[in-house]
XYZ file of C-alpha atoms in Angstrom:
674
model
C 4.370 -7.816 25.636
C 6.825 -7.209 28.487
C 4.088 -8.133 30.935
C 3.457 -11.419 29.112
C 7.153 -12.328 29.083
C 7.486 -11.464 32.758
C 4.480 -13.580 33.645
C 5.895 -16.569 31.743
C 9.313 -16.196 33.367
C 7.806 -15.848 36.829
C 5.715 -18.982 36.326
C 8.761 -20.891 35.088
C 10.911 -19.601 37.951
C 8.338 -20.523 40.558
C 8.008 -24.007 39.075
C 11.776 -24.496 39.009
C 12.002 -23.431 42.647
C 9.167 -25.770 43.588
C 10.751 -28.727 41.826
C 14.171 -27.979 43.278
C 12.651 -27.798 46.773
C 10.976 -31.115 46.215
C 14.315 -32.597 45.197
C 16.085 -31.268 48.299
C 13.313 -32.569 50.515
C 13.768 -36.026 49.008
C 17.542 -36.007 48.671
C 17.850 -39.008 50.948
C 15.559 -41.158 48.845
C 16.987 -44.086 46.947
C 17.728 -43.773 43.251
C 15.230 -46.565 42.704
C 12.498 -43.992 43.326
C 12.867 -42.945 39.704
C 10.293 -44.802 37.551
C 11.628 -48.255 36.809
C 9.860 -48.525 33.437
C 11.175 -45.637 31.349
C 9.432 -44.769 28.096
C 11.478 -44.925 24.916
C 10.819 -42.493 22.051
C 12.008 -42.315 18.453
C 10.680 -39.013 17.065
C 12.713 -36.337 18.867
C 16.121 -37.427 17.541
C 17.696 -39.572 14.858
C 18.136 -42.428 17.365
C 15.936 -44.233 19.853
C 16.191 -42.645 23.307
C 14.719 -42.669 26.777
C 12.044 -40.019 27.180
C 14.079 -38.213 29.851
C 17.061 -37.926 27.451
C 15.069 -36.812 24.405
C 16.244 -33.432 23.045
C 12.751 -31.961 22.727
C 9.494 -31.330 24.556
C 7.657 -34.559 23.903
C 4.478 -36.193 25.185
C 3.518 -39.823 24.708
C -0.066 -41.015 24.337
C 0.010 -44.694 25.268
C -2.053 -47.608 23.994
C -3.845 -47.634 27.348
C -4.739 -43.936 26.935
C -6.296 -44.665 23.549
C -8.705 -47.223 24.984
C -10.073 -45.364 27.998
C -12.781 -43.469 26.109
C -14.133 -43.601 22.531
C -11.650 -42.231 19.990
C -12.903 -41.522 16.459
C -9.605 -39.965 15.395
C -6.552 -38.576 17.166
C -8.101 -35.147 17.753
C -10.293 -36.831 20.399
C -7.229 -37.585 22.529
C -4.532 -35.084 21.500
C -6.637 -32.170 22.766
C -5.803 -33.530 26.239
C -2.049 -32.970 25.700
C -0.339 -29.796 26.937
C 0.585 -27.375 24.174
C -2.039 -28.821 21.800
C -5.126 -26.898 20.744
C -7.834 -27.783 18.229
C -8.847 -25.594 15.306
C -12.623 -25.965 15.039
C -13.323 -23.966 11.860
C -16.456 -25.203 10.124
C -16.749 -28.056 12.647
C -13.518 -29.569 11.344
C -11.080 -30.587 14.077
C -7.416 -30.110 13.198
C -4.302 -30.218 15.384
C -2.385 -27.059 16.327
C 0.893 -27.119 18.267
C 2.003 -24.133 20.359
C -0.325 -21.702 18.616
C 0.586 -22.641 15.039
C -2.080 -24.024 12.711
C -2.447 -27.524 11.322
C -0.356 -26.650 8.237
C 2.649 -26.450 10.589
C 2.067 -29.853 12.213
C 3.772 -32.740 10.428
C 1.946 -36.068 10.700
C 3.991 -39.259 10.467
C 2.926 -42.906 10.480
C 5.838 -45.023 11.715
C 8.137 -42.160 10.752
C 6.720 -41.818 7.211
C 5.251 -38.470 6.162
C 1.511 -38.202 5.415
C -0.002 -35.072 3.909
C -3.303 -34.690 2.072
C -3.003 -30.913 1.576
C -2.586 -31.018 -2.201
C -5.694 -33.151 -2.637
C -7.825 -30.908 -0.383
C -6.209 -27.470 -0.604
C -8.688 -25.535 1.567
C -7.678 -27.508 4.652
C -9.066 -30.767 5.940
C -9.316 -33.067 8.938
C -8.237 -36.311 7.278
C -4.611 -36.702 8.406
C -5.512 -37.387 12.049
C -7.642 -40.369 11.014
C -5.664 -42.593 8.649
C -4.874 -45.207 11.350
C -7.503 -46.818 13.635
C -6.700 -46.875 17.348
C -6.728 -50.694 17.406
C -3.447 -50.660 15.457
C -1.664 -47.910 17.424
C 1.025 -48.752 19.971
C 1.578 -45.106 20.989
C 1.550 -41.565 19.637
C 4.575 -39.314 20.159
C 3.847 -35.580 20.091
C 6.916 -33.349 19.705
C 6.102 -29.723 20.503
C 8.485 -27.347 18.794
C 10.226 -27.253 15.393
C 11.782 -30.431 14.031
C 12.797 -29.297 10.548
C 16.415 -30.287 11.295
C 15.278 -33.911 10.917
C 12.043 -33.821 8.945
C 12.246 -30.713 6.775
C 9.204 -28.747 5.684
C 5.900 -28.639 7.632
C 7.477 -29.370 11.040
C 7.609 -25.749 12.260
C 5.025 -26.322 14.992
C 6.052 -29.880 15.737
C 5.483 -33.509 14.826
C 2.807 -36.099 15.563
C 4.237 -39.594 14.990
C 1.711 -42.449 15.006
C 3.574 -45.644 15.869
C 1.748 -48.848 15.039
C 2.082 -52.129 16.895
C 5.016 -54.315 15.817
C 4.987 -57.799 14.357
C 4.926 -60.160 17.337
C 6.961 -63.309 17.938
C 3.762 -65.243 18.719
C 0.219 -64.875 17.425
C -1.876 -62.384 19.329
C -4.322 -59.607 18.655
C -7.590 -57.998 19.595
C -10.988 -57.046 18.248
C -13.274 -54.349 19.573
C -16.640 -52.717 18.992
C -17.767 -49.305 20.290
C -21.061 -47.432 20.311
C -21.744 -43.833 21.328
C -25.385 -42.786 21.745
C -26.411 -39.127 21.859
C -28.882 -38.077 24.546
C -30.234 -35.566 22.018
C -31.662 -37.937 19.440
C -31.342 -35.316 16.686
C -27.563 -35.485 17.078
C -25.630 -38.224 15.318
C -24.668 -41.463 17.063
C -21.280 -43.055 16.397
C -20.101 -46.648 16.158
C -16.993 -48.498 15.113
C -15.377 -51.930 14.909
C -11.718 -52.804 14.528
C -9.173 -55.594 14.807
C -5.416 -56.145 14.973
C -3.484 -59.413 14.675
C 0.193 -60.317 14.335
C 2.459 -63.307 14.602
C 4.996 -65.581 12.873
C 4.394 -67.295 9.539
C 7.743 -69.109 9.345
C 9.410 -69.499 12.735
C 11.306 -66.367 13.684
C 12.132 -65.594 10.038
C 8.855 -64.343 8.543
C 6.040 -62.574 10.398
C 2.830 -60.758 9.586
C 0.647 -58.045 11.081
C -2.762 -56.994 9.779
C -5.389 -54.552 10.946
C -8.649 -53.139 9.731
C -11.839 -51.506 10.820
C -14.855 -49.343 10.164
C -15.791 -46.116 11.922
C -18.896 -43.936 11.437
C -20.383 -40.841 13.004
C -23.873 -40.000 11.700
C -24.925 -36.457 10.785
C -26.666 -34.098 13.148
C -30.149 -33.022 12.148
C -30.632 -29.335 11.394
C -32.735 -29.047 14.545
C -29.500 -29.313 16.537
C -28.963 -25.698 15.413
C -32.523 -24.317 15.418
C -31.654 -20.708 14.496
C -28.899 -18.264 13.615
C -28.186 -14.974 15.295
C -29.578 -13.159 12.254
C -32.714 -15.271 12.141
C -31.759 -16.954 8.862
C -31.643 -20.627 7.939
C -30.146 -22.967 10.541
C -26.480 -23.816 10.246
C -25.645 -27.478 9.924
C -24.272 -29.351 12.908
C -21.545 -31.995 12.778
C -21.786 -33.818 9.492
C -21.516 -37.474 8.543
C -18.150 -39.247 8.752
C -17.509 -42.839 7.779
C -14.092 -44.408 7.550
C -12.802 -47.839 6.513
C -9.255 -49.222 6.933
C -7.197 -52.252 5.977
C -3.415 -52.669 6.248
C -0.807 -55.423 6.246
C 2.944 -55.723 6.905
C 5.340 -58.616 6.274
C 8.526 -58.710 8.367
C 11.413 -60.820 7.064
C 14.322 -61.365 9.466
C 16.860 -63.630 7.719
C 19.313 -63.174 10.609
C 19.924 -61.074 13.684
C 21.570 -58.292 11.643
C 18.919 -57.573 9.021
C 15.184 -56.902 8.932
C 13.054 -56.172 5.858
C 9.525 -54.769 6.157
C 6.988 -54.716 3.312
C 3.798 -52.757 3.947
C 0.689 -51.821 2.002
C -2.692 -50.524 3.022
C -5.790 -48.635 2.027
C -8.245 -46.193 3.566
C -11.507 -44.695 2.435
C -12.554 -41.729 4.568
C -15.686 -39.721 3.817
C -16.152 -36.488 5.760
C -19.518 -34.956 4.962
C -19.822 -35.101 1.153
C -16.073 -35.357 0.493
C -14.703 -38.921 0.072
C -10.933 -39.452 0.054
C -9.268 -42.734 -0.821
C -5.649 -43.363 0.178
C -3.446 -46.249 -0.938
C 0.022 -46.458 0.620
C 3.082 -48.691 0.419
C 6.581 -48.939 1.872
C 9.699 -51.104 1.689
C 12.170 -50.792 4.565
C 15.521 -52.371 5.415
C 16.985 -52.042 8.919
C 20.486 -53.146 9.795
C 22.097 -53.573 13.201
C 25.836 -54.059 12.689
C 29.027 -53.795 14.733
C 29.759 -50.297 13.395
C 26.212 -48.968 13.972
C 22.634 -49.021 12.722
C 21.287 -48.347 9.237
C 17.887 -47.765 7.717
C 16.848 -47.253 4.117
C 13.298 -47.184 2.852
C 11.141 -46.277 -0.112
C 7.544 -45.283 0.505
C 4.663 -43.373 -0.970
C 0.942 -42.979 -1.279
C -1.779 -41.988 -3.700
C -4.717 -39.925 -2.482
C -7.818 -39.654 -4.647
C -10.184 -36.800 -3.887
C -13.277 -38.154 -5.591
C -15.362 -34.967 -5.493
C -12.977 -32.019 -5.330
C -13.017 -28.968 -3.108
C -16.195 -27.072 -3.985
C -19.538 -28.050 -2.434
C -22.119 -29.021 -5.009
C -19.576 -29.710 -7.756
C -17.666 -32.817 -8.796
C -14.056 -32.024 -9.698
C -11.915 -35.045 -8.743
C -8.143 -34.858 -8.380
C -5.313 -37.232 -7.532
C -2.207 -36.522 -5.432
C 0.788 -38.874 -5.594
C 3.709 -38.787 -3.157
C 6.898 -40.840 -3.305
C 10.070 -40.734 -1.212
C 13.333 -42.543 -0.552
C 15.240 -41.860 2.652
C 18.091 -43.413 4.556
C 20.329 -42.900 7.552
C 23.319 -44.427 9.279
C 23.939 -44.033 13.008
C 27.540 -44.334 14.181
C 28.332 -44.604 17.901
C 31.767 -43.123 18.676
C 32.529 -44.291 22.184
C 35.975 -42.693 22.416
C 34.490 -39.301 21.583
C 31.378 -39.877 23.734
C 29.250 -39.131 20.681
C 26.581 -40.668 18.493
C 26.569 -39.322 14.943
C 23.735 -39.813 12.459
C 24.002 -38.936 8.769
C 21.058 -39.217 6.417
C 19.355 -38.030 3.260
C 15.991 -37.923 1.502
C 14.507 -37.547 -1.969
C 10.826 -36.712 -2.295
C 8.429 -36.066 -5.191
C 4.923 -34.633 -4.996
C 2.620 -34.797 -8.000
C -0.935 -33.589 -8.540
C -3.373 -34.232 -11.377
C -6.265 -31.763 -11.024
C -8.287 -31.232 -14.243
C -10.544 -28.665 -12.561
C -8.000 -26.307 -10.964
C -4.712 -26.875 -12.825
C -5.778 -25.318 -16.110
C -4.142 -21.921 -16.077
C -6.131 -18.727 -16.412
C -9.650 -19.012 -17.884
C -9.941 -17.346 -21.282
C -6.241 -17.606 -22.154
C -4.827 -19.564 -25.098
C -3.107 -22.147 -22.852
C -6.150 -22.725 -20.646
C -6.709 -26.431 -19.941
C -3.646 -27.705 -21.837
C -1.705 -28.925 -18.783
C -3.537 -30.211 -15.698
C -0.595 -31.824 -13.918
C 2.143 -30.367 -11.726
C 4.938 -31.875 -9.669
C 7.896 -30.832 -7.548
C 11.057 -32.629 -6.398
C 13.180 -31.927 -3.355
C 16.324 -33.442 -1.873
C 17.873 -33.182 1.563
C 20.932 -34.099 3.603
C 21.043 -33.982 7.387
C 23.465 -34.668 10.204
C 22.876 -34.937 13.936
C 25.406 -35.405 16.724
C 24.570 -36.281 20.314
C 27.544 -35.380 22.525
C 27.870 -36.556 26.125
C 29.728 -33.583 27.552
C 29.587 -35.193 30.999
C 27.689 -38.103 32.474
C 24.836 -35.727 33.284
C 25.021 -33.231 30.403
C 24.154 -33.976 26.782
C 24.272 -31.641 23.789
C 22.460 -32.487 20.553
C 23.321 -30.420 17.487
C 22.083 -30.928 13.984
C 21.373 -29.357 10.634
C 19.380 -30.266 7.554
C 19.928 -28.816 4.105
C 16.898 -29.000 1.808
C 17.192 -28.337 -1.915
C 13.727 -27.561 -3.283
C 13.128 -27.457 -7.032
C 11.213 -24.186 -6.824
C 12.806 -22.174 -4.033
C 16.352 -23.520 -3.759
C 18.359 -24.394 -0.675
C 17.518 -23.884 2.978
C 19.286 -24.785 6.244
C 17.424 -25.877 9.406
C 19.870 -25.999 12.350
C 19.095 -26.728 15.982
C 20.912 -27.170 19.293
C 19.518 -28.758 22.436
C 20.891 -29.317 25.954
C 19.666 -31.948 28.405
C 21.063 -31.693 31.945
C 20.273 -34.305 34.601
C 20.997 -32.139 37.656
C 20.138 -35.075 39.944
C 18.683 -38.529 39.310
C 15.267 -36.893 39.733
C 15.628 -33.403 38.208
C 16.212 -32.706 34.500
C 16.642 -29.343 32.764
C 16.154 -28.931 29.023
C 16.870 -25.950 26.760
C 16.938 -25.607 23.019
C 16.902 -23.284 20.026
C 16.086 -24.058 16.422
C 15.374 -22.593 13.033
C 12.720 -24.196 10.884
C 11.016 -23.665 7.577
C 7.932 -24.592 5.601
C 7.980 -24.793 1.837
C 5.043 -23.434 -0.161
C 2.631 -26.223 -1.013
C 2.480 -27.706 -4.468
C -0.548 -25.548 -5.288
C 0.642 -22.319 -3.676
C 3.798 -22.572 -5.792
C 2.101 -23.338 -9.133
C 1.062 -20.373 -11.329
C -0.970 -22.841 -13.387
C -3.226 -23.539 -10.404
C -6.289 -21.405 -9.774
C -9.598 -21.452 -7.968
C -12.754 -19.393 -7.739
C -13.103 -17.376 -4.537
C -14.729 -14.299 -2.959
C -18.020 -16.126 -2.508
C -19.005 -16.780 -6.114
C -17.836 -18.911 -9.025
C -19.084 -16.368 -11.583
C -19.002 -12.875 -10.027
C -16.359 -13.270 -7.315
C -12.579 -13.255 -7.722
C -9.900 -15.755 -8.752
C -6.831 -16.882 -6.780
C -3.665 -18.427 -8.223
C -0.337 -19.830 -7.072
C 2.978 -18.020 -7.397
C 6.599 -18.970 -8.086
C 7.712 -15.789 -6.257
C 6.886 -17.177 -2.823
C 9.573 -17.604 -0.205
C 9.558 -20.408 2.372
C 8.069 -19.551 5.731
C 10.721 -19.507 8.452
C 10.631 -19.682 12.228
C 12.971 -19.135 15.145
C 12.110 -21.057 18.279
C 13.436 -21.193 21.845
C 12.379 -23.182 24.890
C 13.469 -23.811 28.479
C 12.054 -26.516 30.714
C 12.559 -28.463 33.922
C 11.091 -31.759 35.081
C 11.079 -33.716 38.329
C 10.459 -37.455 38.264
C 9.811 -39.586 41.338
C 8.117 -42.883 41.943
C 4.796 -41.355 43.071
C 5.125 -37.814 41.780
C 6.310 -36.084 38.619
C 5.904 -32.569 37.253
C 7.324 -30.370 34.560
C 7.142 -26.857 33.145
C 8.354 -25.457 29.819
C 8.495 -21.872 28.575
C 8.544 -21.423 24.783
C 8.513 -18.785 22.068
C 8.127 -19.073 18.276
C 8.603 -16.233 15.785
C 7.218 -17.056 12.344
C 8.007 -14.918 9.285
C 6.872 -14.900 5.655
C 3.620 -16.675 6.431
C 1.917 -17.434 3.116
C -1.391 -15.637 2.783
C -4.311 -15.257 0.371
C -6.683 -13.290 2.597
C -5.950 -10.080 0.623
C -8.580 -10.331 -2.106
C -11.851 -8.690 -3.128
C -14.494 -8.913 -5.811
C -14.584 -5.093 -6.049
C -13.002 -4.280 -9.435
C -12.219 -0.724 -8.337
C -10.389 -1.683 -5.150
C -8.666 -4.776 -6.583
C -5.746 -2.972 -8.301
C -4.785 -1.354 -4.970
C -3.957 -4.773 -3.434
C -0.259 -5.695 -3.417
C -0.964 -9.234 -4.674
C -3.298 -8.137 -7.519
C -2.343 -9.795 -10.836
C -4.948 -8.559 -13.340
C -8.434 -9.373 -14.594
C -9.898 -12.434 -16.252
C -11.590 -11.899 -19.628
C -14.940 -11.932 -17.829
C -13.788 -9.094 -15.552
C -13.086 -10.964 -12.306
C -9.957 -9.743 -10.442
C -7.039 -12.171 -9.973
C -4.908 -12.406 -6.813
C -1.862 -14.545 -6.070
C -0.554 -16.058 -2.858
C 1.986 -13.822 -1.130
C 4.338 -13.713 1.868
C 3.094 -11.108 4.318
C 2.153 -12.439 7.698
C 4.270 -12.546 10.863
C 3.125 -14.556 13.881
C 4.509 -14.792 17.402
C 3.360 -17.539 19.743
C 4.685 -17.882 23.276
C 3.523 -19.464 26.471
C 3.976 -21.944 29.270
C 3.209 -25.679 29.372
C 2.914 -27.585 32.644
C 2.004 -31.131 33.618
C 1.956 -33.240 36.778
C 1.286 -36.803 37.908
C 0.417 -37.889 41.447
C 0.212 -41.511 42.572
C -2.085 -40.910 45.540
C -2.160 -44.587 46.468
C -1.709 -47.976 44.854
C -5.275 -47.652 43.560
C -5.647 -43.937 42.779
C -3.647 -41.634 40.511
C -4.166 -38.090 39.235
C -2.722 -36.453 36.116
C -3.144 -32.821 35.115
C -1.764 -30.273 32.680
C -2.190 -26.574 31.924
C -1.161 -24.442 28.935
C -0.930 -20.666 28.753
C -0.779 -19.468 25.143
C -0.319 -15.986 23.721
C -0.518 -16.142 19.919
C -0.620 -12.956 17.803
C -0.620 -11.978 14.142
C 1.974 -9.185 13.986
C 1.626 -8.336 10.290
C -0.350 -5.133 10.892
C 0.488 -1.997 12.895
C -1.932 -3.297 15.533
C -1.387 -6.909 16.649
C -4.354 -9.221 16.153
C -5.214 -12.340 18.133
C -5.081 -15.674 16.303
C -8.403 -17.452 15.921
C -9.222 -20.790 17.600
C -6.305 -20.322 20.005
C -7.561 -20.422 23.621
C -5.288 -18.489 25.977
C -5.862 -21.013 28.765
C -6.289 -24.788 28.408
C -6.338 -27.398 31.164
C -7.011 -31.098 31.697
C -7.225 -33.337 34.747
C -7.914 -37.066 35.074
C -8.482 -39.253 38.123
C -8.078 -43.020 37.711
C -9.291 -45.425 40.393
C -8.691 -49.193 40.447
C -10.724 -50.550 43.374
C -10.176 -54.192 42.328
C -8.194 -56.097 39.732
C -11.277 -56.321 37.542
C -12.587 -52.754 37.889
C -11.096 -49.426 36.818
C -12.859 -46.054 36.933
C -11.992 -42.632 35.527
C -13.178 -39.031 35.536
C -11.699 -36.443 33.139
C -12.131 -32.674 33.072
C -11.229 -30.750 29.910
C -11.202 -26.937 29.917
C -11.081 -24.801 26.761
C -10.465 -21.151 27.588
C -11.739 -17.998 25.970
C -10.862 -17.797 22.270
C -11.560 -15.709 19.198
C -13.487 -17.325 16.356
C -13.122 -14.353 13.993
C -10.817 -11.323 14.236
C -10.915 -8.039 12.312
C -8.897 -4.823 12.331
C -12.052 -3.237 13.759
C -12.365 -5.131 17.041
C -16.073 -4.348 17.215
C -16.693 -7.123 14.674
C -14.678 -9.796 16.483
C -16.421 -13.059 17.391
C -15.429 -14.552 20.749
C -16.223 -17.846 22.486
C -16.179 -17.816 26.257
C -14.305 -20.548 28.109
C -16.068 -23.774 29.065
C -15.345 -27.164 30.592
C -16.613 -30.699 30.033
C -16.445 -33.777 32.260
C -16.290 -37.411 31.090
C -16.769 -40.361 33.447
C -16.489 -44.054 32.783
C -15.538 -47.514 33.929
C -13.963 -50.685 32.599
C -14.603 -54.232 33.839
C -12.519 -57.281 32.961
C -14.923 -60.184 32.473
C -11.923 -62.496 32.230
C -8.279 -62.346 31.226
C -9.230 -61.767 27.568
C -12.423 -59.700 27.614
C -13.002 -56.135 28.820
C -16.172 -54.067 28.692
C -16.177 -50.266 28.984
C -19.023 -47.835 29.494
C -19.566 -44.278 30.625
C -20.864 -40.788 29.937
C -19.167 -38.129 27.817
C -19.838 -34.449 28.571
C -21.811 -35.589 31.597
C -22.943 -32.039 32.496
C -24.363 -31.634 28.958
C -22.319 -28.532 28.121
C -23.501 -28.425 24.504
C -22.644 -25.565 22.126
C -24.659 -24.833 18.997
C -23.538 -22.797 16.008
C -25.251 -19.467 15.516
C -22.750 -17.992 13.031
C -20.611 -19.594 10.346
C -17.473 -18.893 12.433
C -18.714 -20.961 15.392
C -18.597 -24.696 15.983
C -20.621 -27.393 17.707
C -19.629 -28.975 21.009
C -21.426 -32.285 21.332
C -23.745 -32.659 24.320
C -24.192 -35.575 26.702
C -23.406 -38.967 25.177
C -23.365 -42.517 26.504
C -20.811 -45.057 25.358
C -20.307 -48.804 25.592
C -17.498 -50.953 24.188
C -16.203 -54.519 24.241
C -12.620 -55.619 23.551
C -11.585 -59.227 23.132
C -7.895 -60.159 23.123
C -6.467 -63.415 21.829
């Protein structure tokens, strides 16, 4: 462990020295060398800020980034961001931030929480796909805990999908994409989408609408011709088809007030599991002499039409509703900006199959609904200690119906040492509440491999919230033709909620600490428990080089050391590559043409880990290369084409722990703007 810490500190120190040297070498350059167009972000703090001032490690995926190559959902682009890895269990692709699983990544759409966990309790890959790329203005990825603002589920960080605004004149776009597999037994993919916005009544009433359809066909079983044990072939990537429609009305009666009314619907089917989501929101924004205000009510209903067990049909329905508000008060005399806010949230689940209580008991099946309420207050203060030094401090107090109160404080320093060099450092505490199902003793599910002779798992009211302590230190240099940054981080997670301790063996079952008893038919019962401790630490780096007016290069690298520390012997975390890297070259030889080549490297990772290391399953590191081009036929029409995984580095599953990496594919797309 000491060696790992020393390596991280040495890498950070070397990077700081390199950036400082670069700054000294360019000390005579004009201040105008700093990028003239500075990105503005809204996720890292309670107020809108320039990216350089944001009190967090944050990456921005731009609209342009989303249209370079085919994107089925956000996992196809976020795996190119430093600090982000992809969990590939069962060929699902879910986002992990800084070595913490998808359960610790909070997804937001325009700042509104989305979470389908209750409707699909065994984990799912739906939340990265609720919004089509045609409607996205940018995606802000905050790496590191943000519970001080957003509460539960933000231990690893936040992914905020920001949709395009209502425009002051009518404009929009429509696009179609097709991806063809070189291996004709693998599934092709195609999609179509549109976005349009503009005024309905002068500058008083406006509208934006978007919609689309996206499908990836199933692989044939021949894609995985055998297993390592010689048994039946494992399935490849399964069918996905997704449909979207959404609309927002913006009413601006005057320059001080804006009201937004939004509703939309999605139907996403991943393999044999269809999910339907209907969402709504009502938002008021005020911009007054004393400061800015926002209050909104929003919610969604997610219908899981099949359930969670293959081959069975056990539908459920999750309903979420929330009201939140905040007021931001600039205090110029005190060189501060203070934000005070609050939230009320209710989660409700109707699950006739799994919310019945214990089979064979008198109360079995009498109540198939559960819900939980929680309230929160938060405050954040950005203090300009000097012109170059800013301190952001904040705390959120959450009052959860089932586990009581919890504080989530944080403090973050941003120091602009020169116009080109910025240092950032922060520390935070964060928490994650047990899910609605983990917390409900009335919820239960078959497990241990059989619905009749296996075991049974249930929720528990004795659970504690998972908590994390996080620290980070970073430095960034920003020049007109060159920028680079490095961040060292460490997260310590305690009380991780676990259900891996279970067995169908009726003799061994009573020796487990989370053993509850036996069902009338003799199956052992186990409850969720707090046992696991995880430490993730590492280094994130990124760089941009403007080699000429027509050529630029971007690259990033992540070193990640993520361990389960619950046992006497530390165990590696699965689907967590120690080394990850990306590099992209963009070339614009003419105004009409643009070319790109992207290299993505996924380092060695464990796919299964056991206390006896002899049984571990490991995937060696590998890299893929995508190449493509875009040509502007005219000012309104662009065509794109290229090759994905051009070296055909395909991976086929040979055990249930492995995943498929798609082979060589060819893509073509057309976008028409109006």
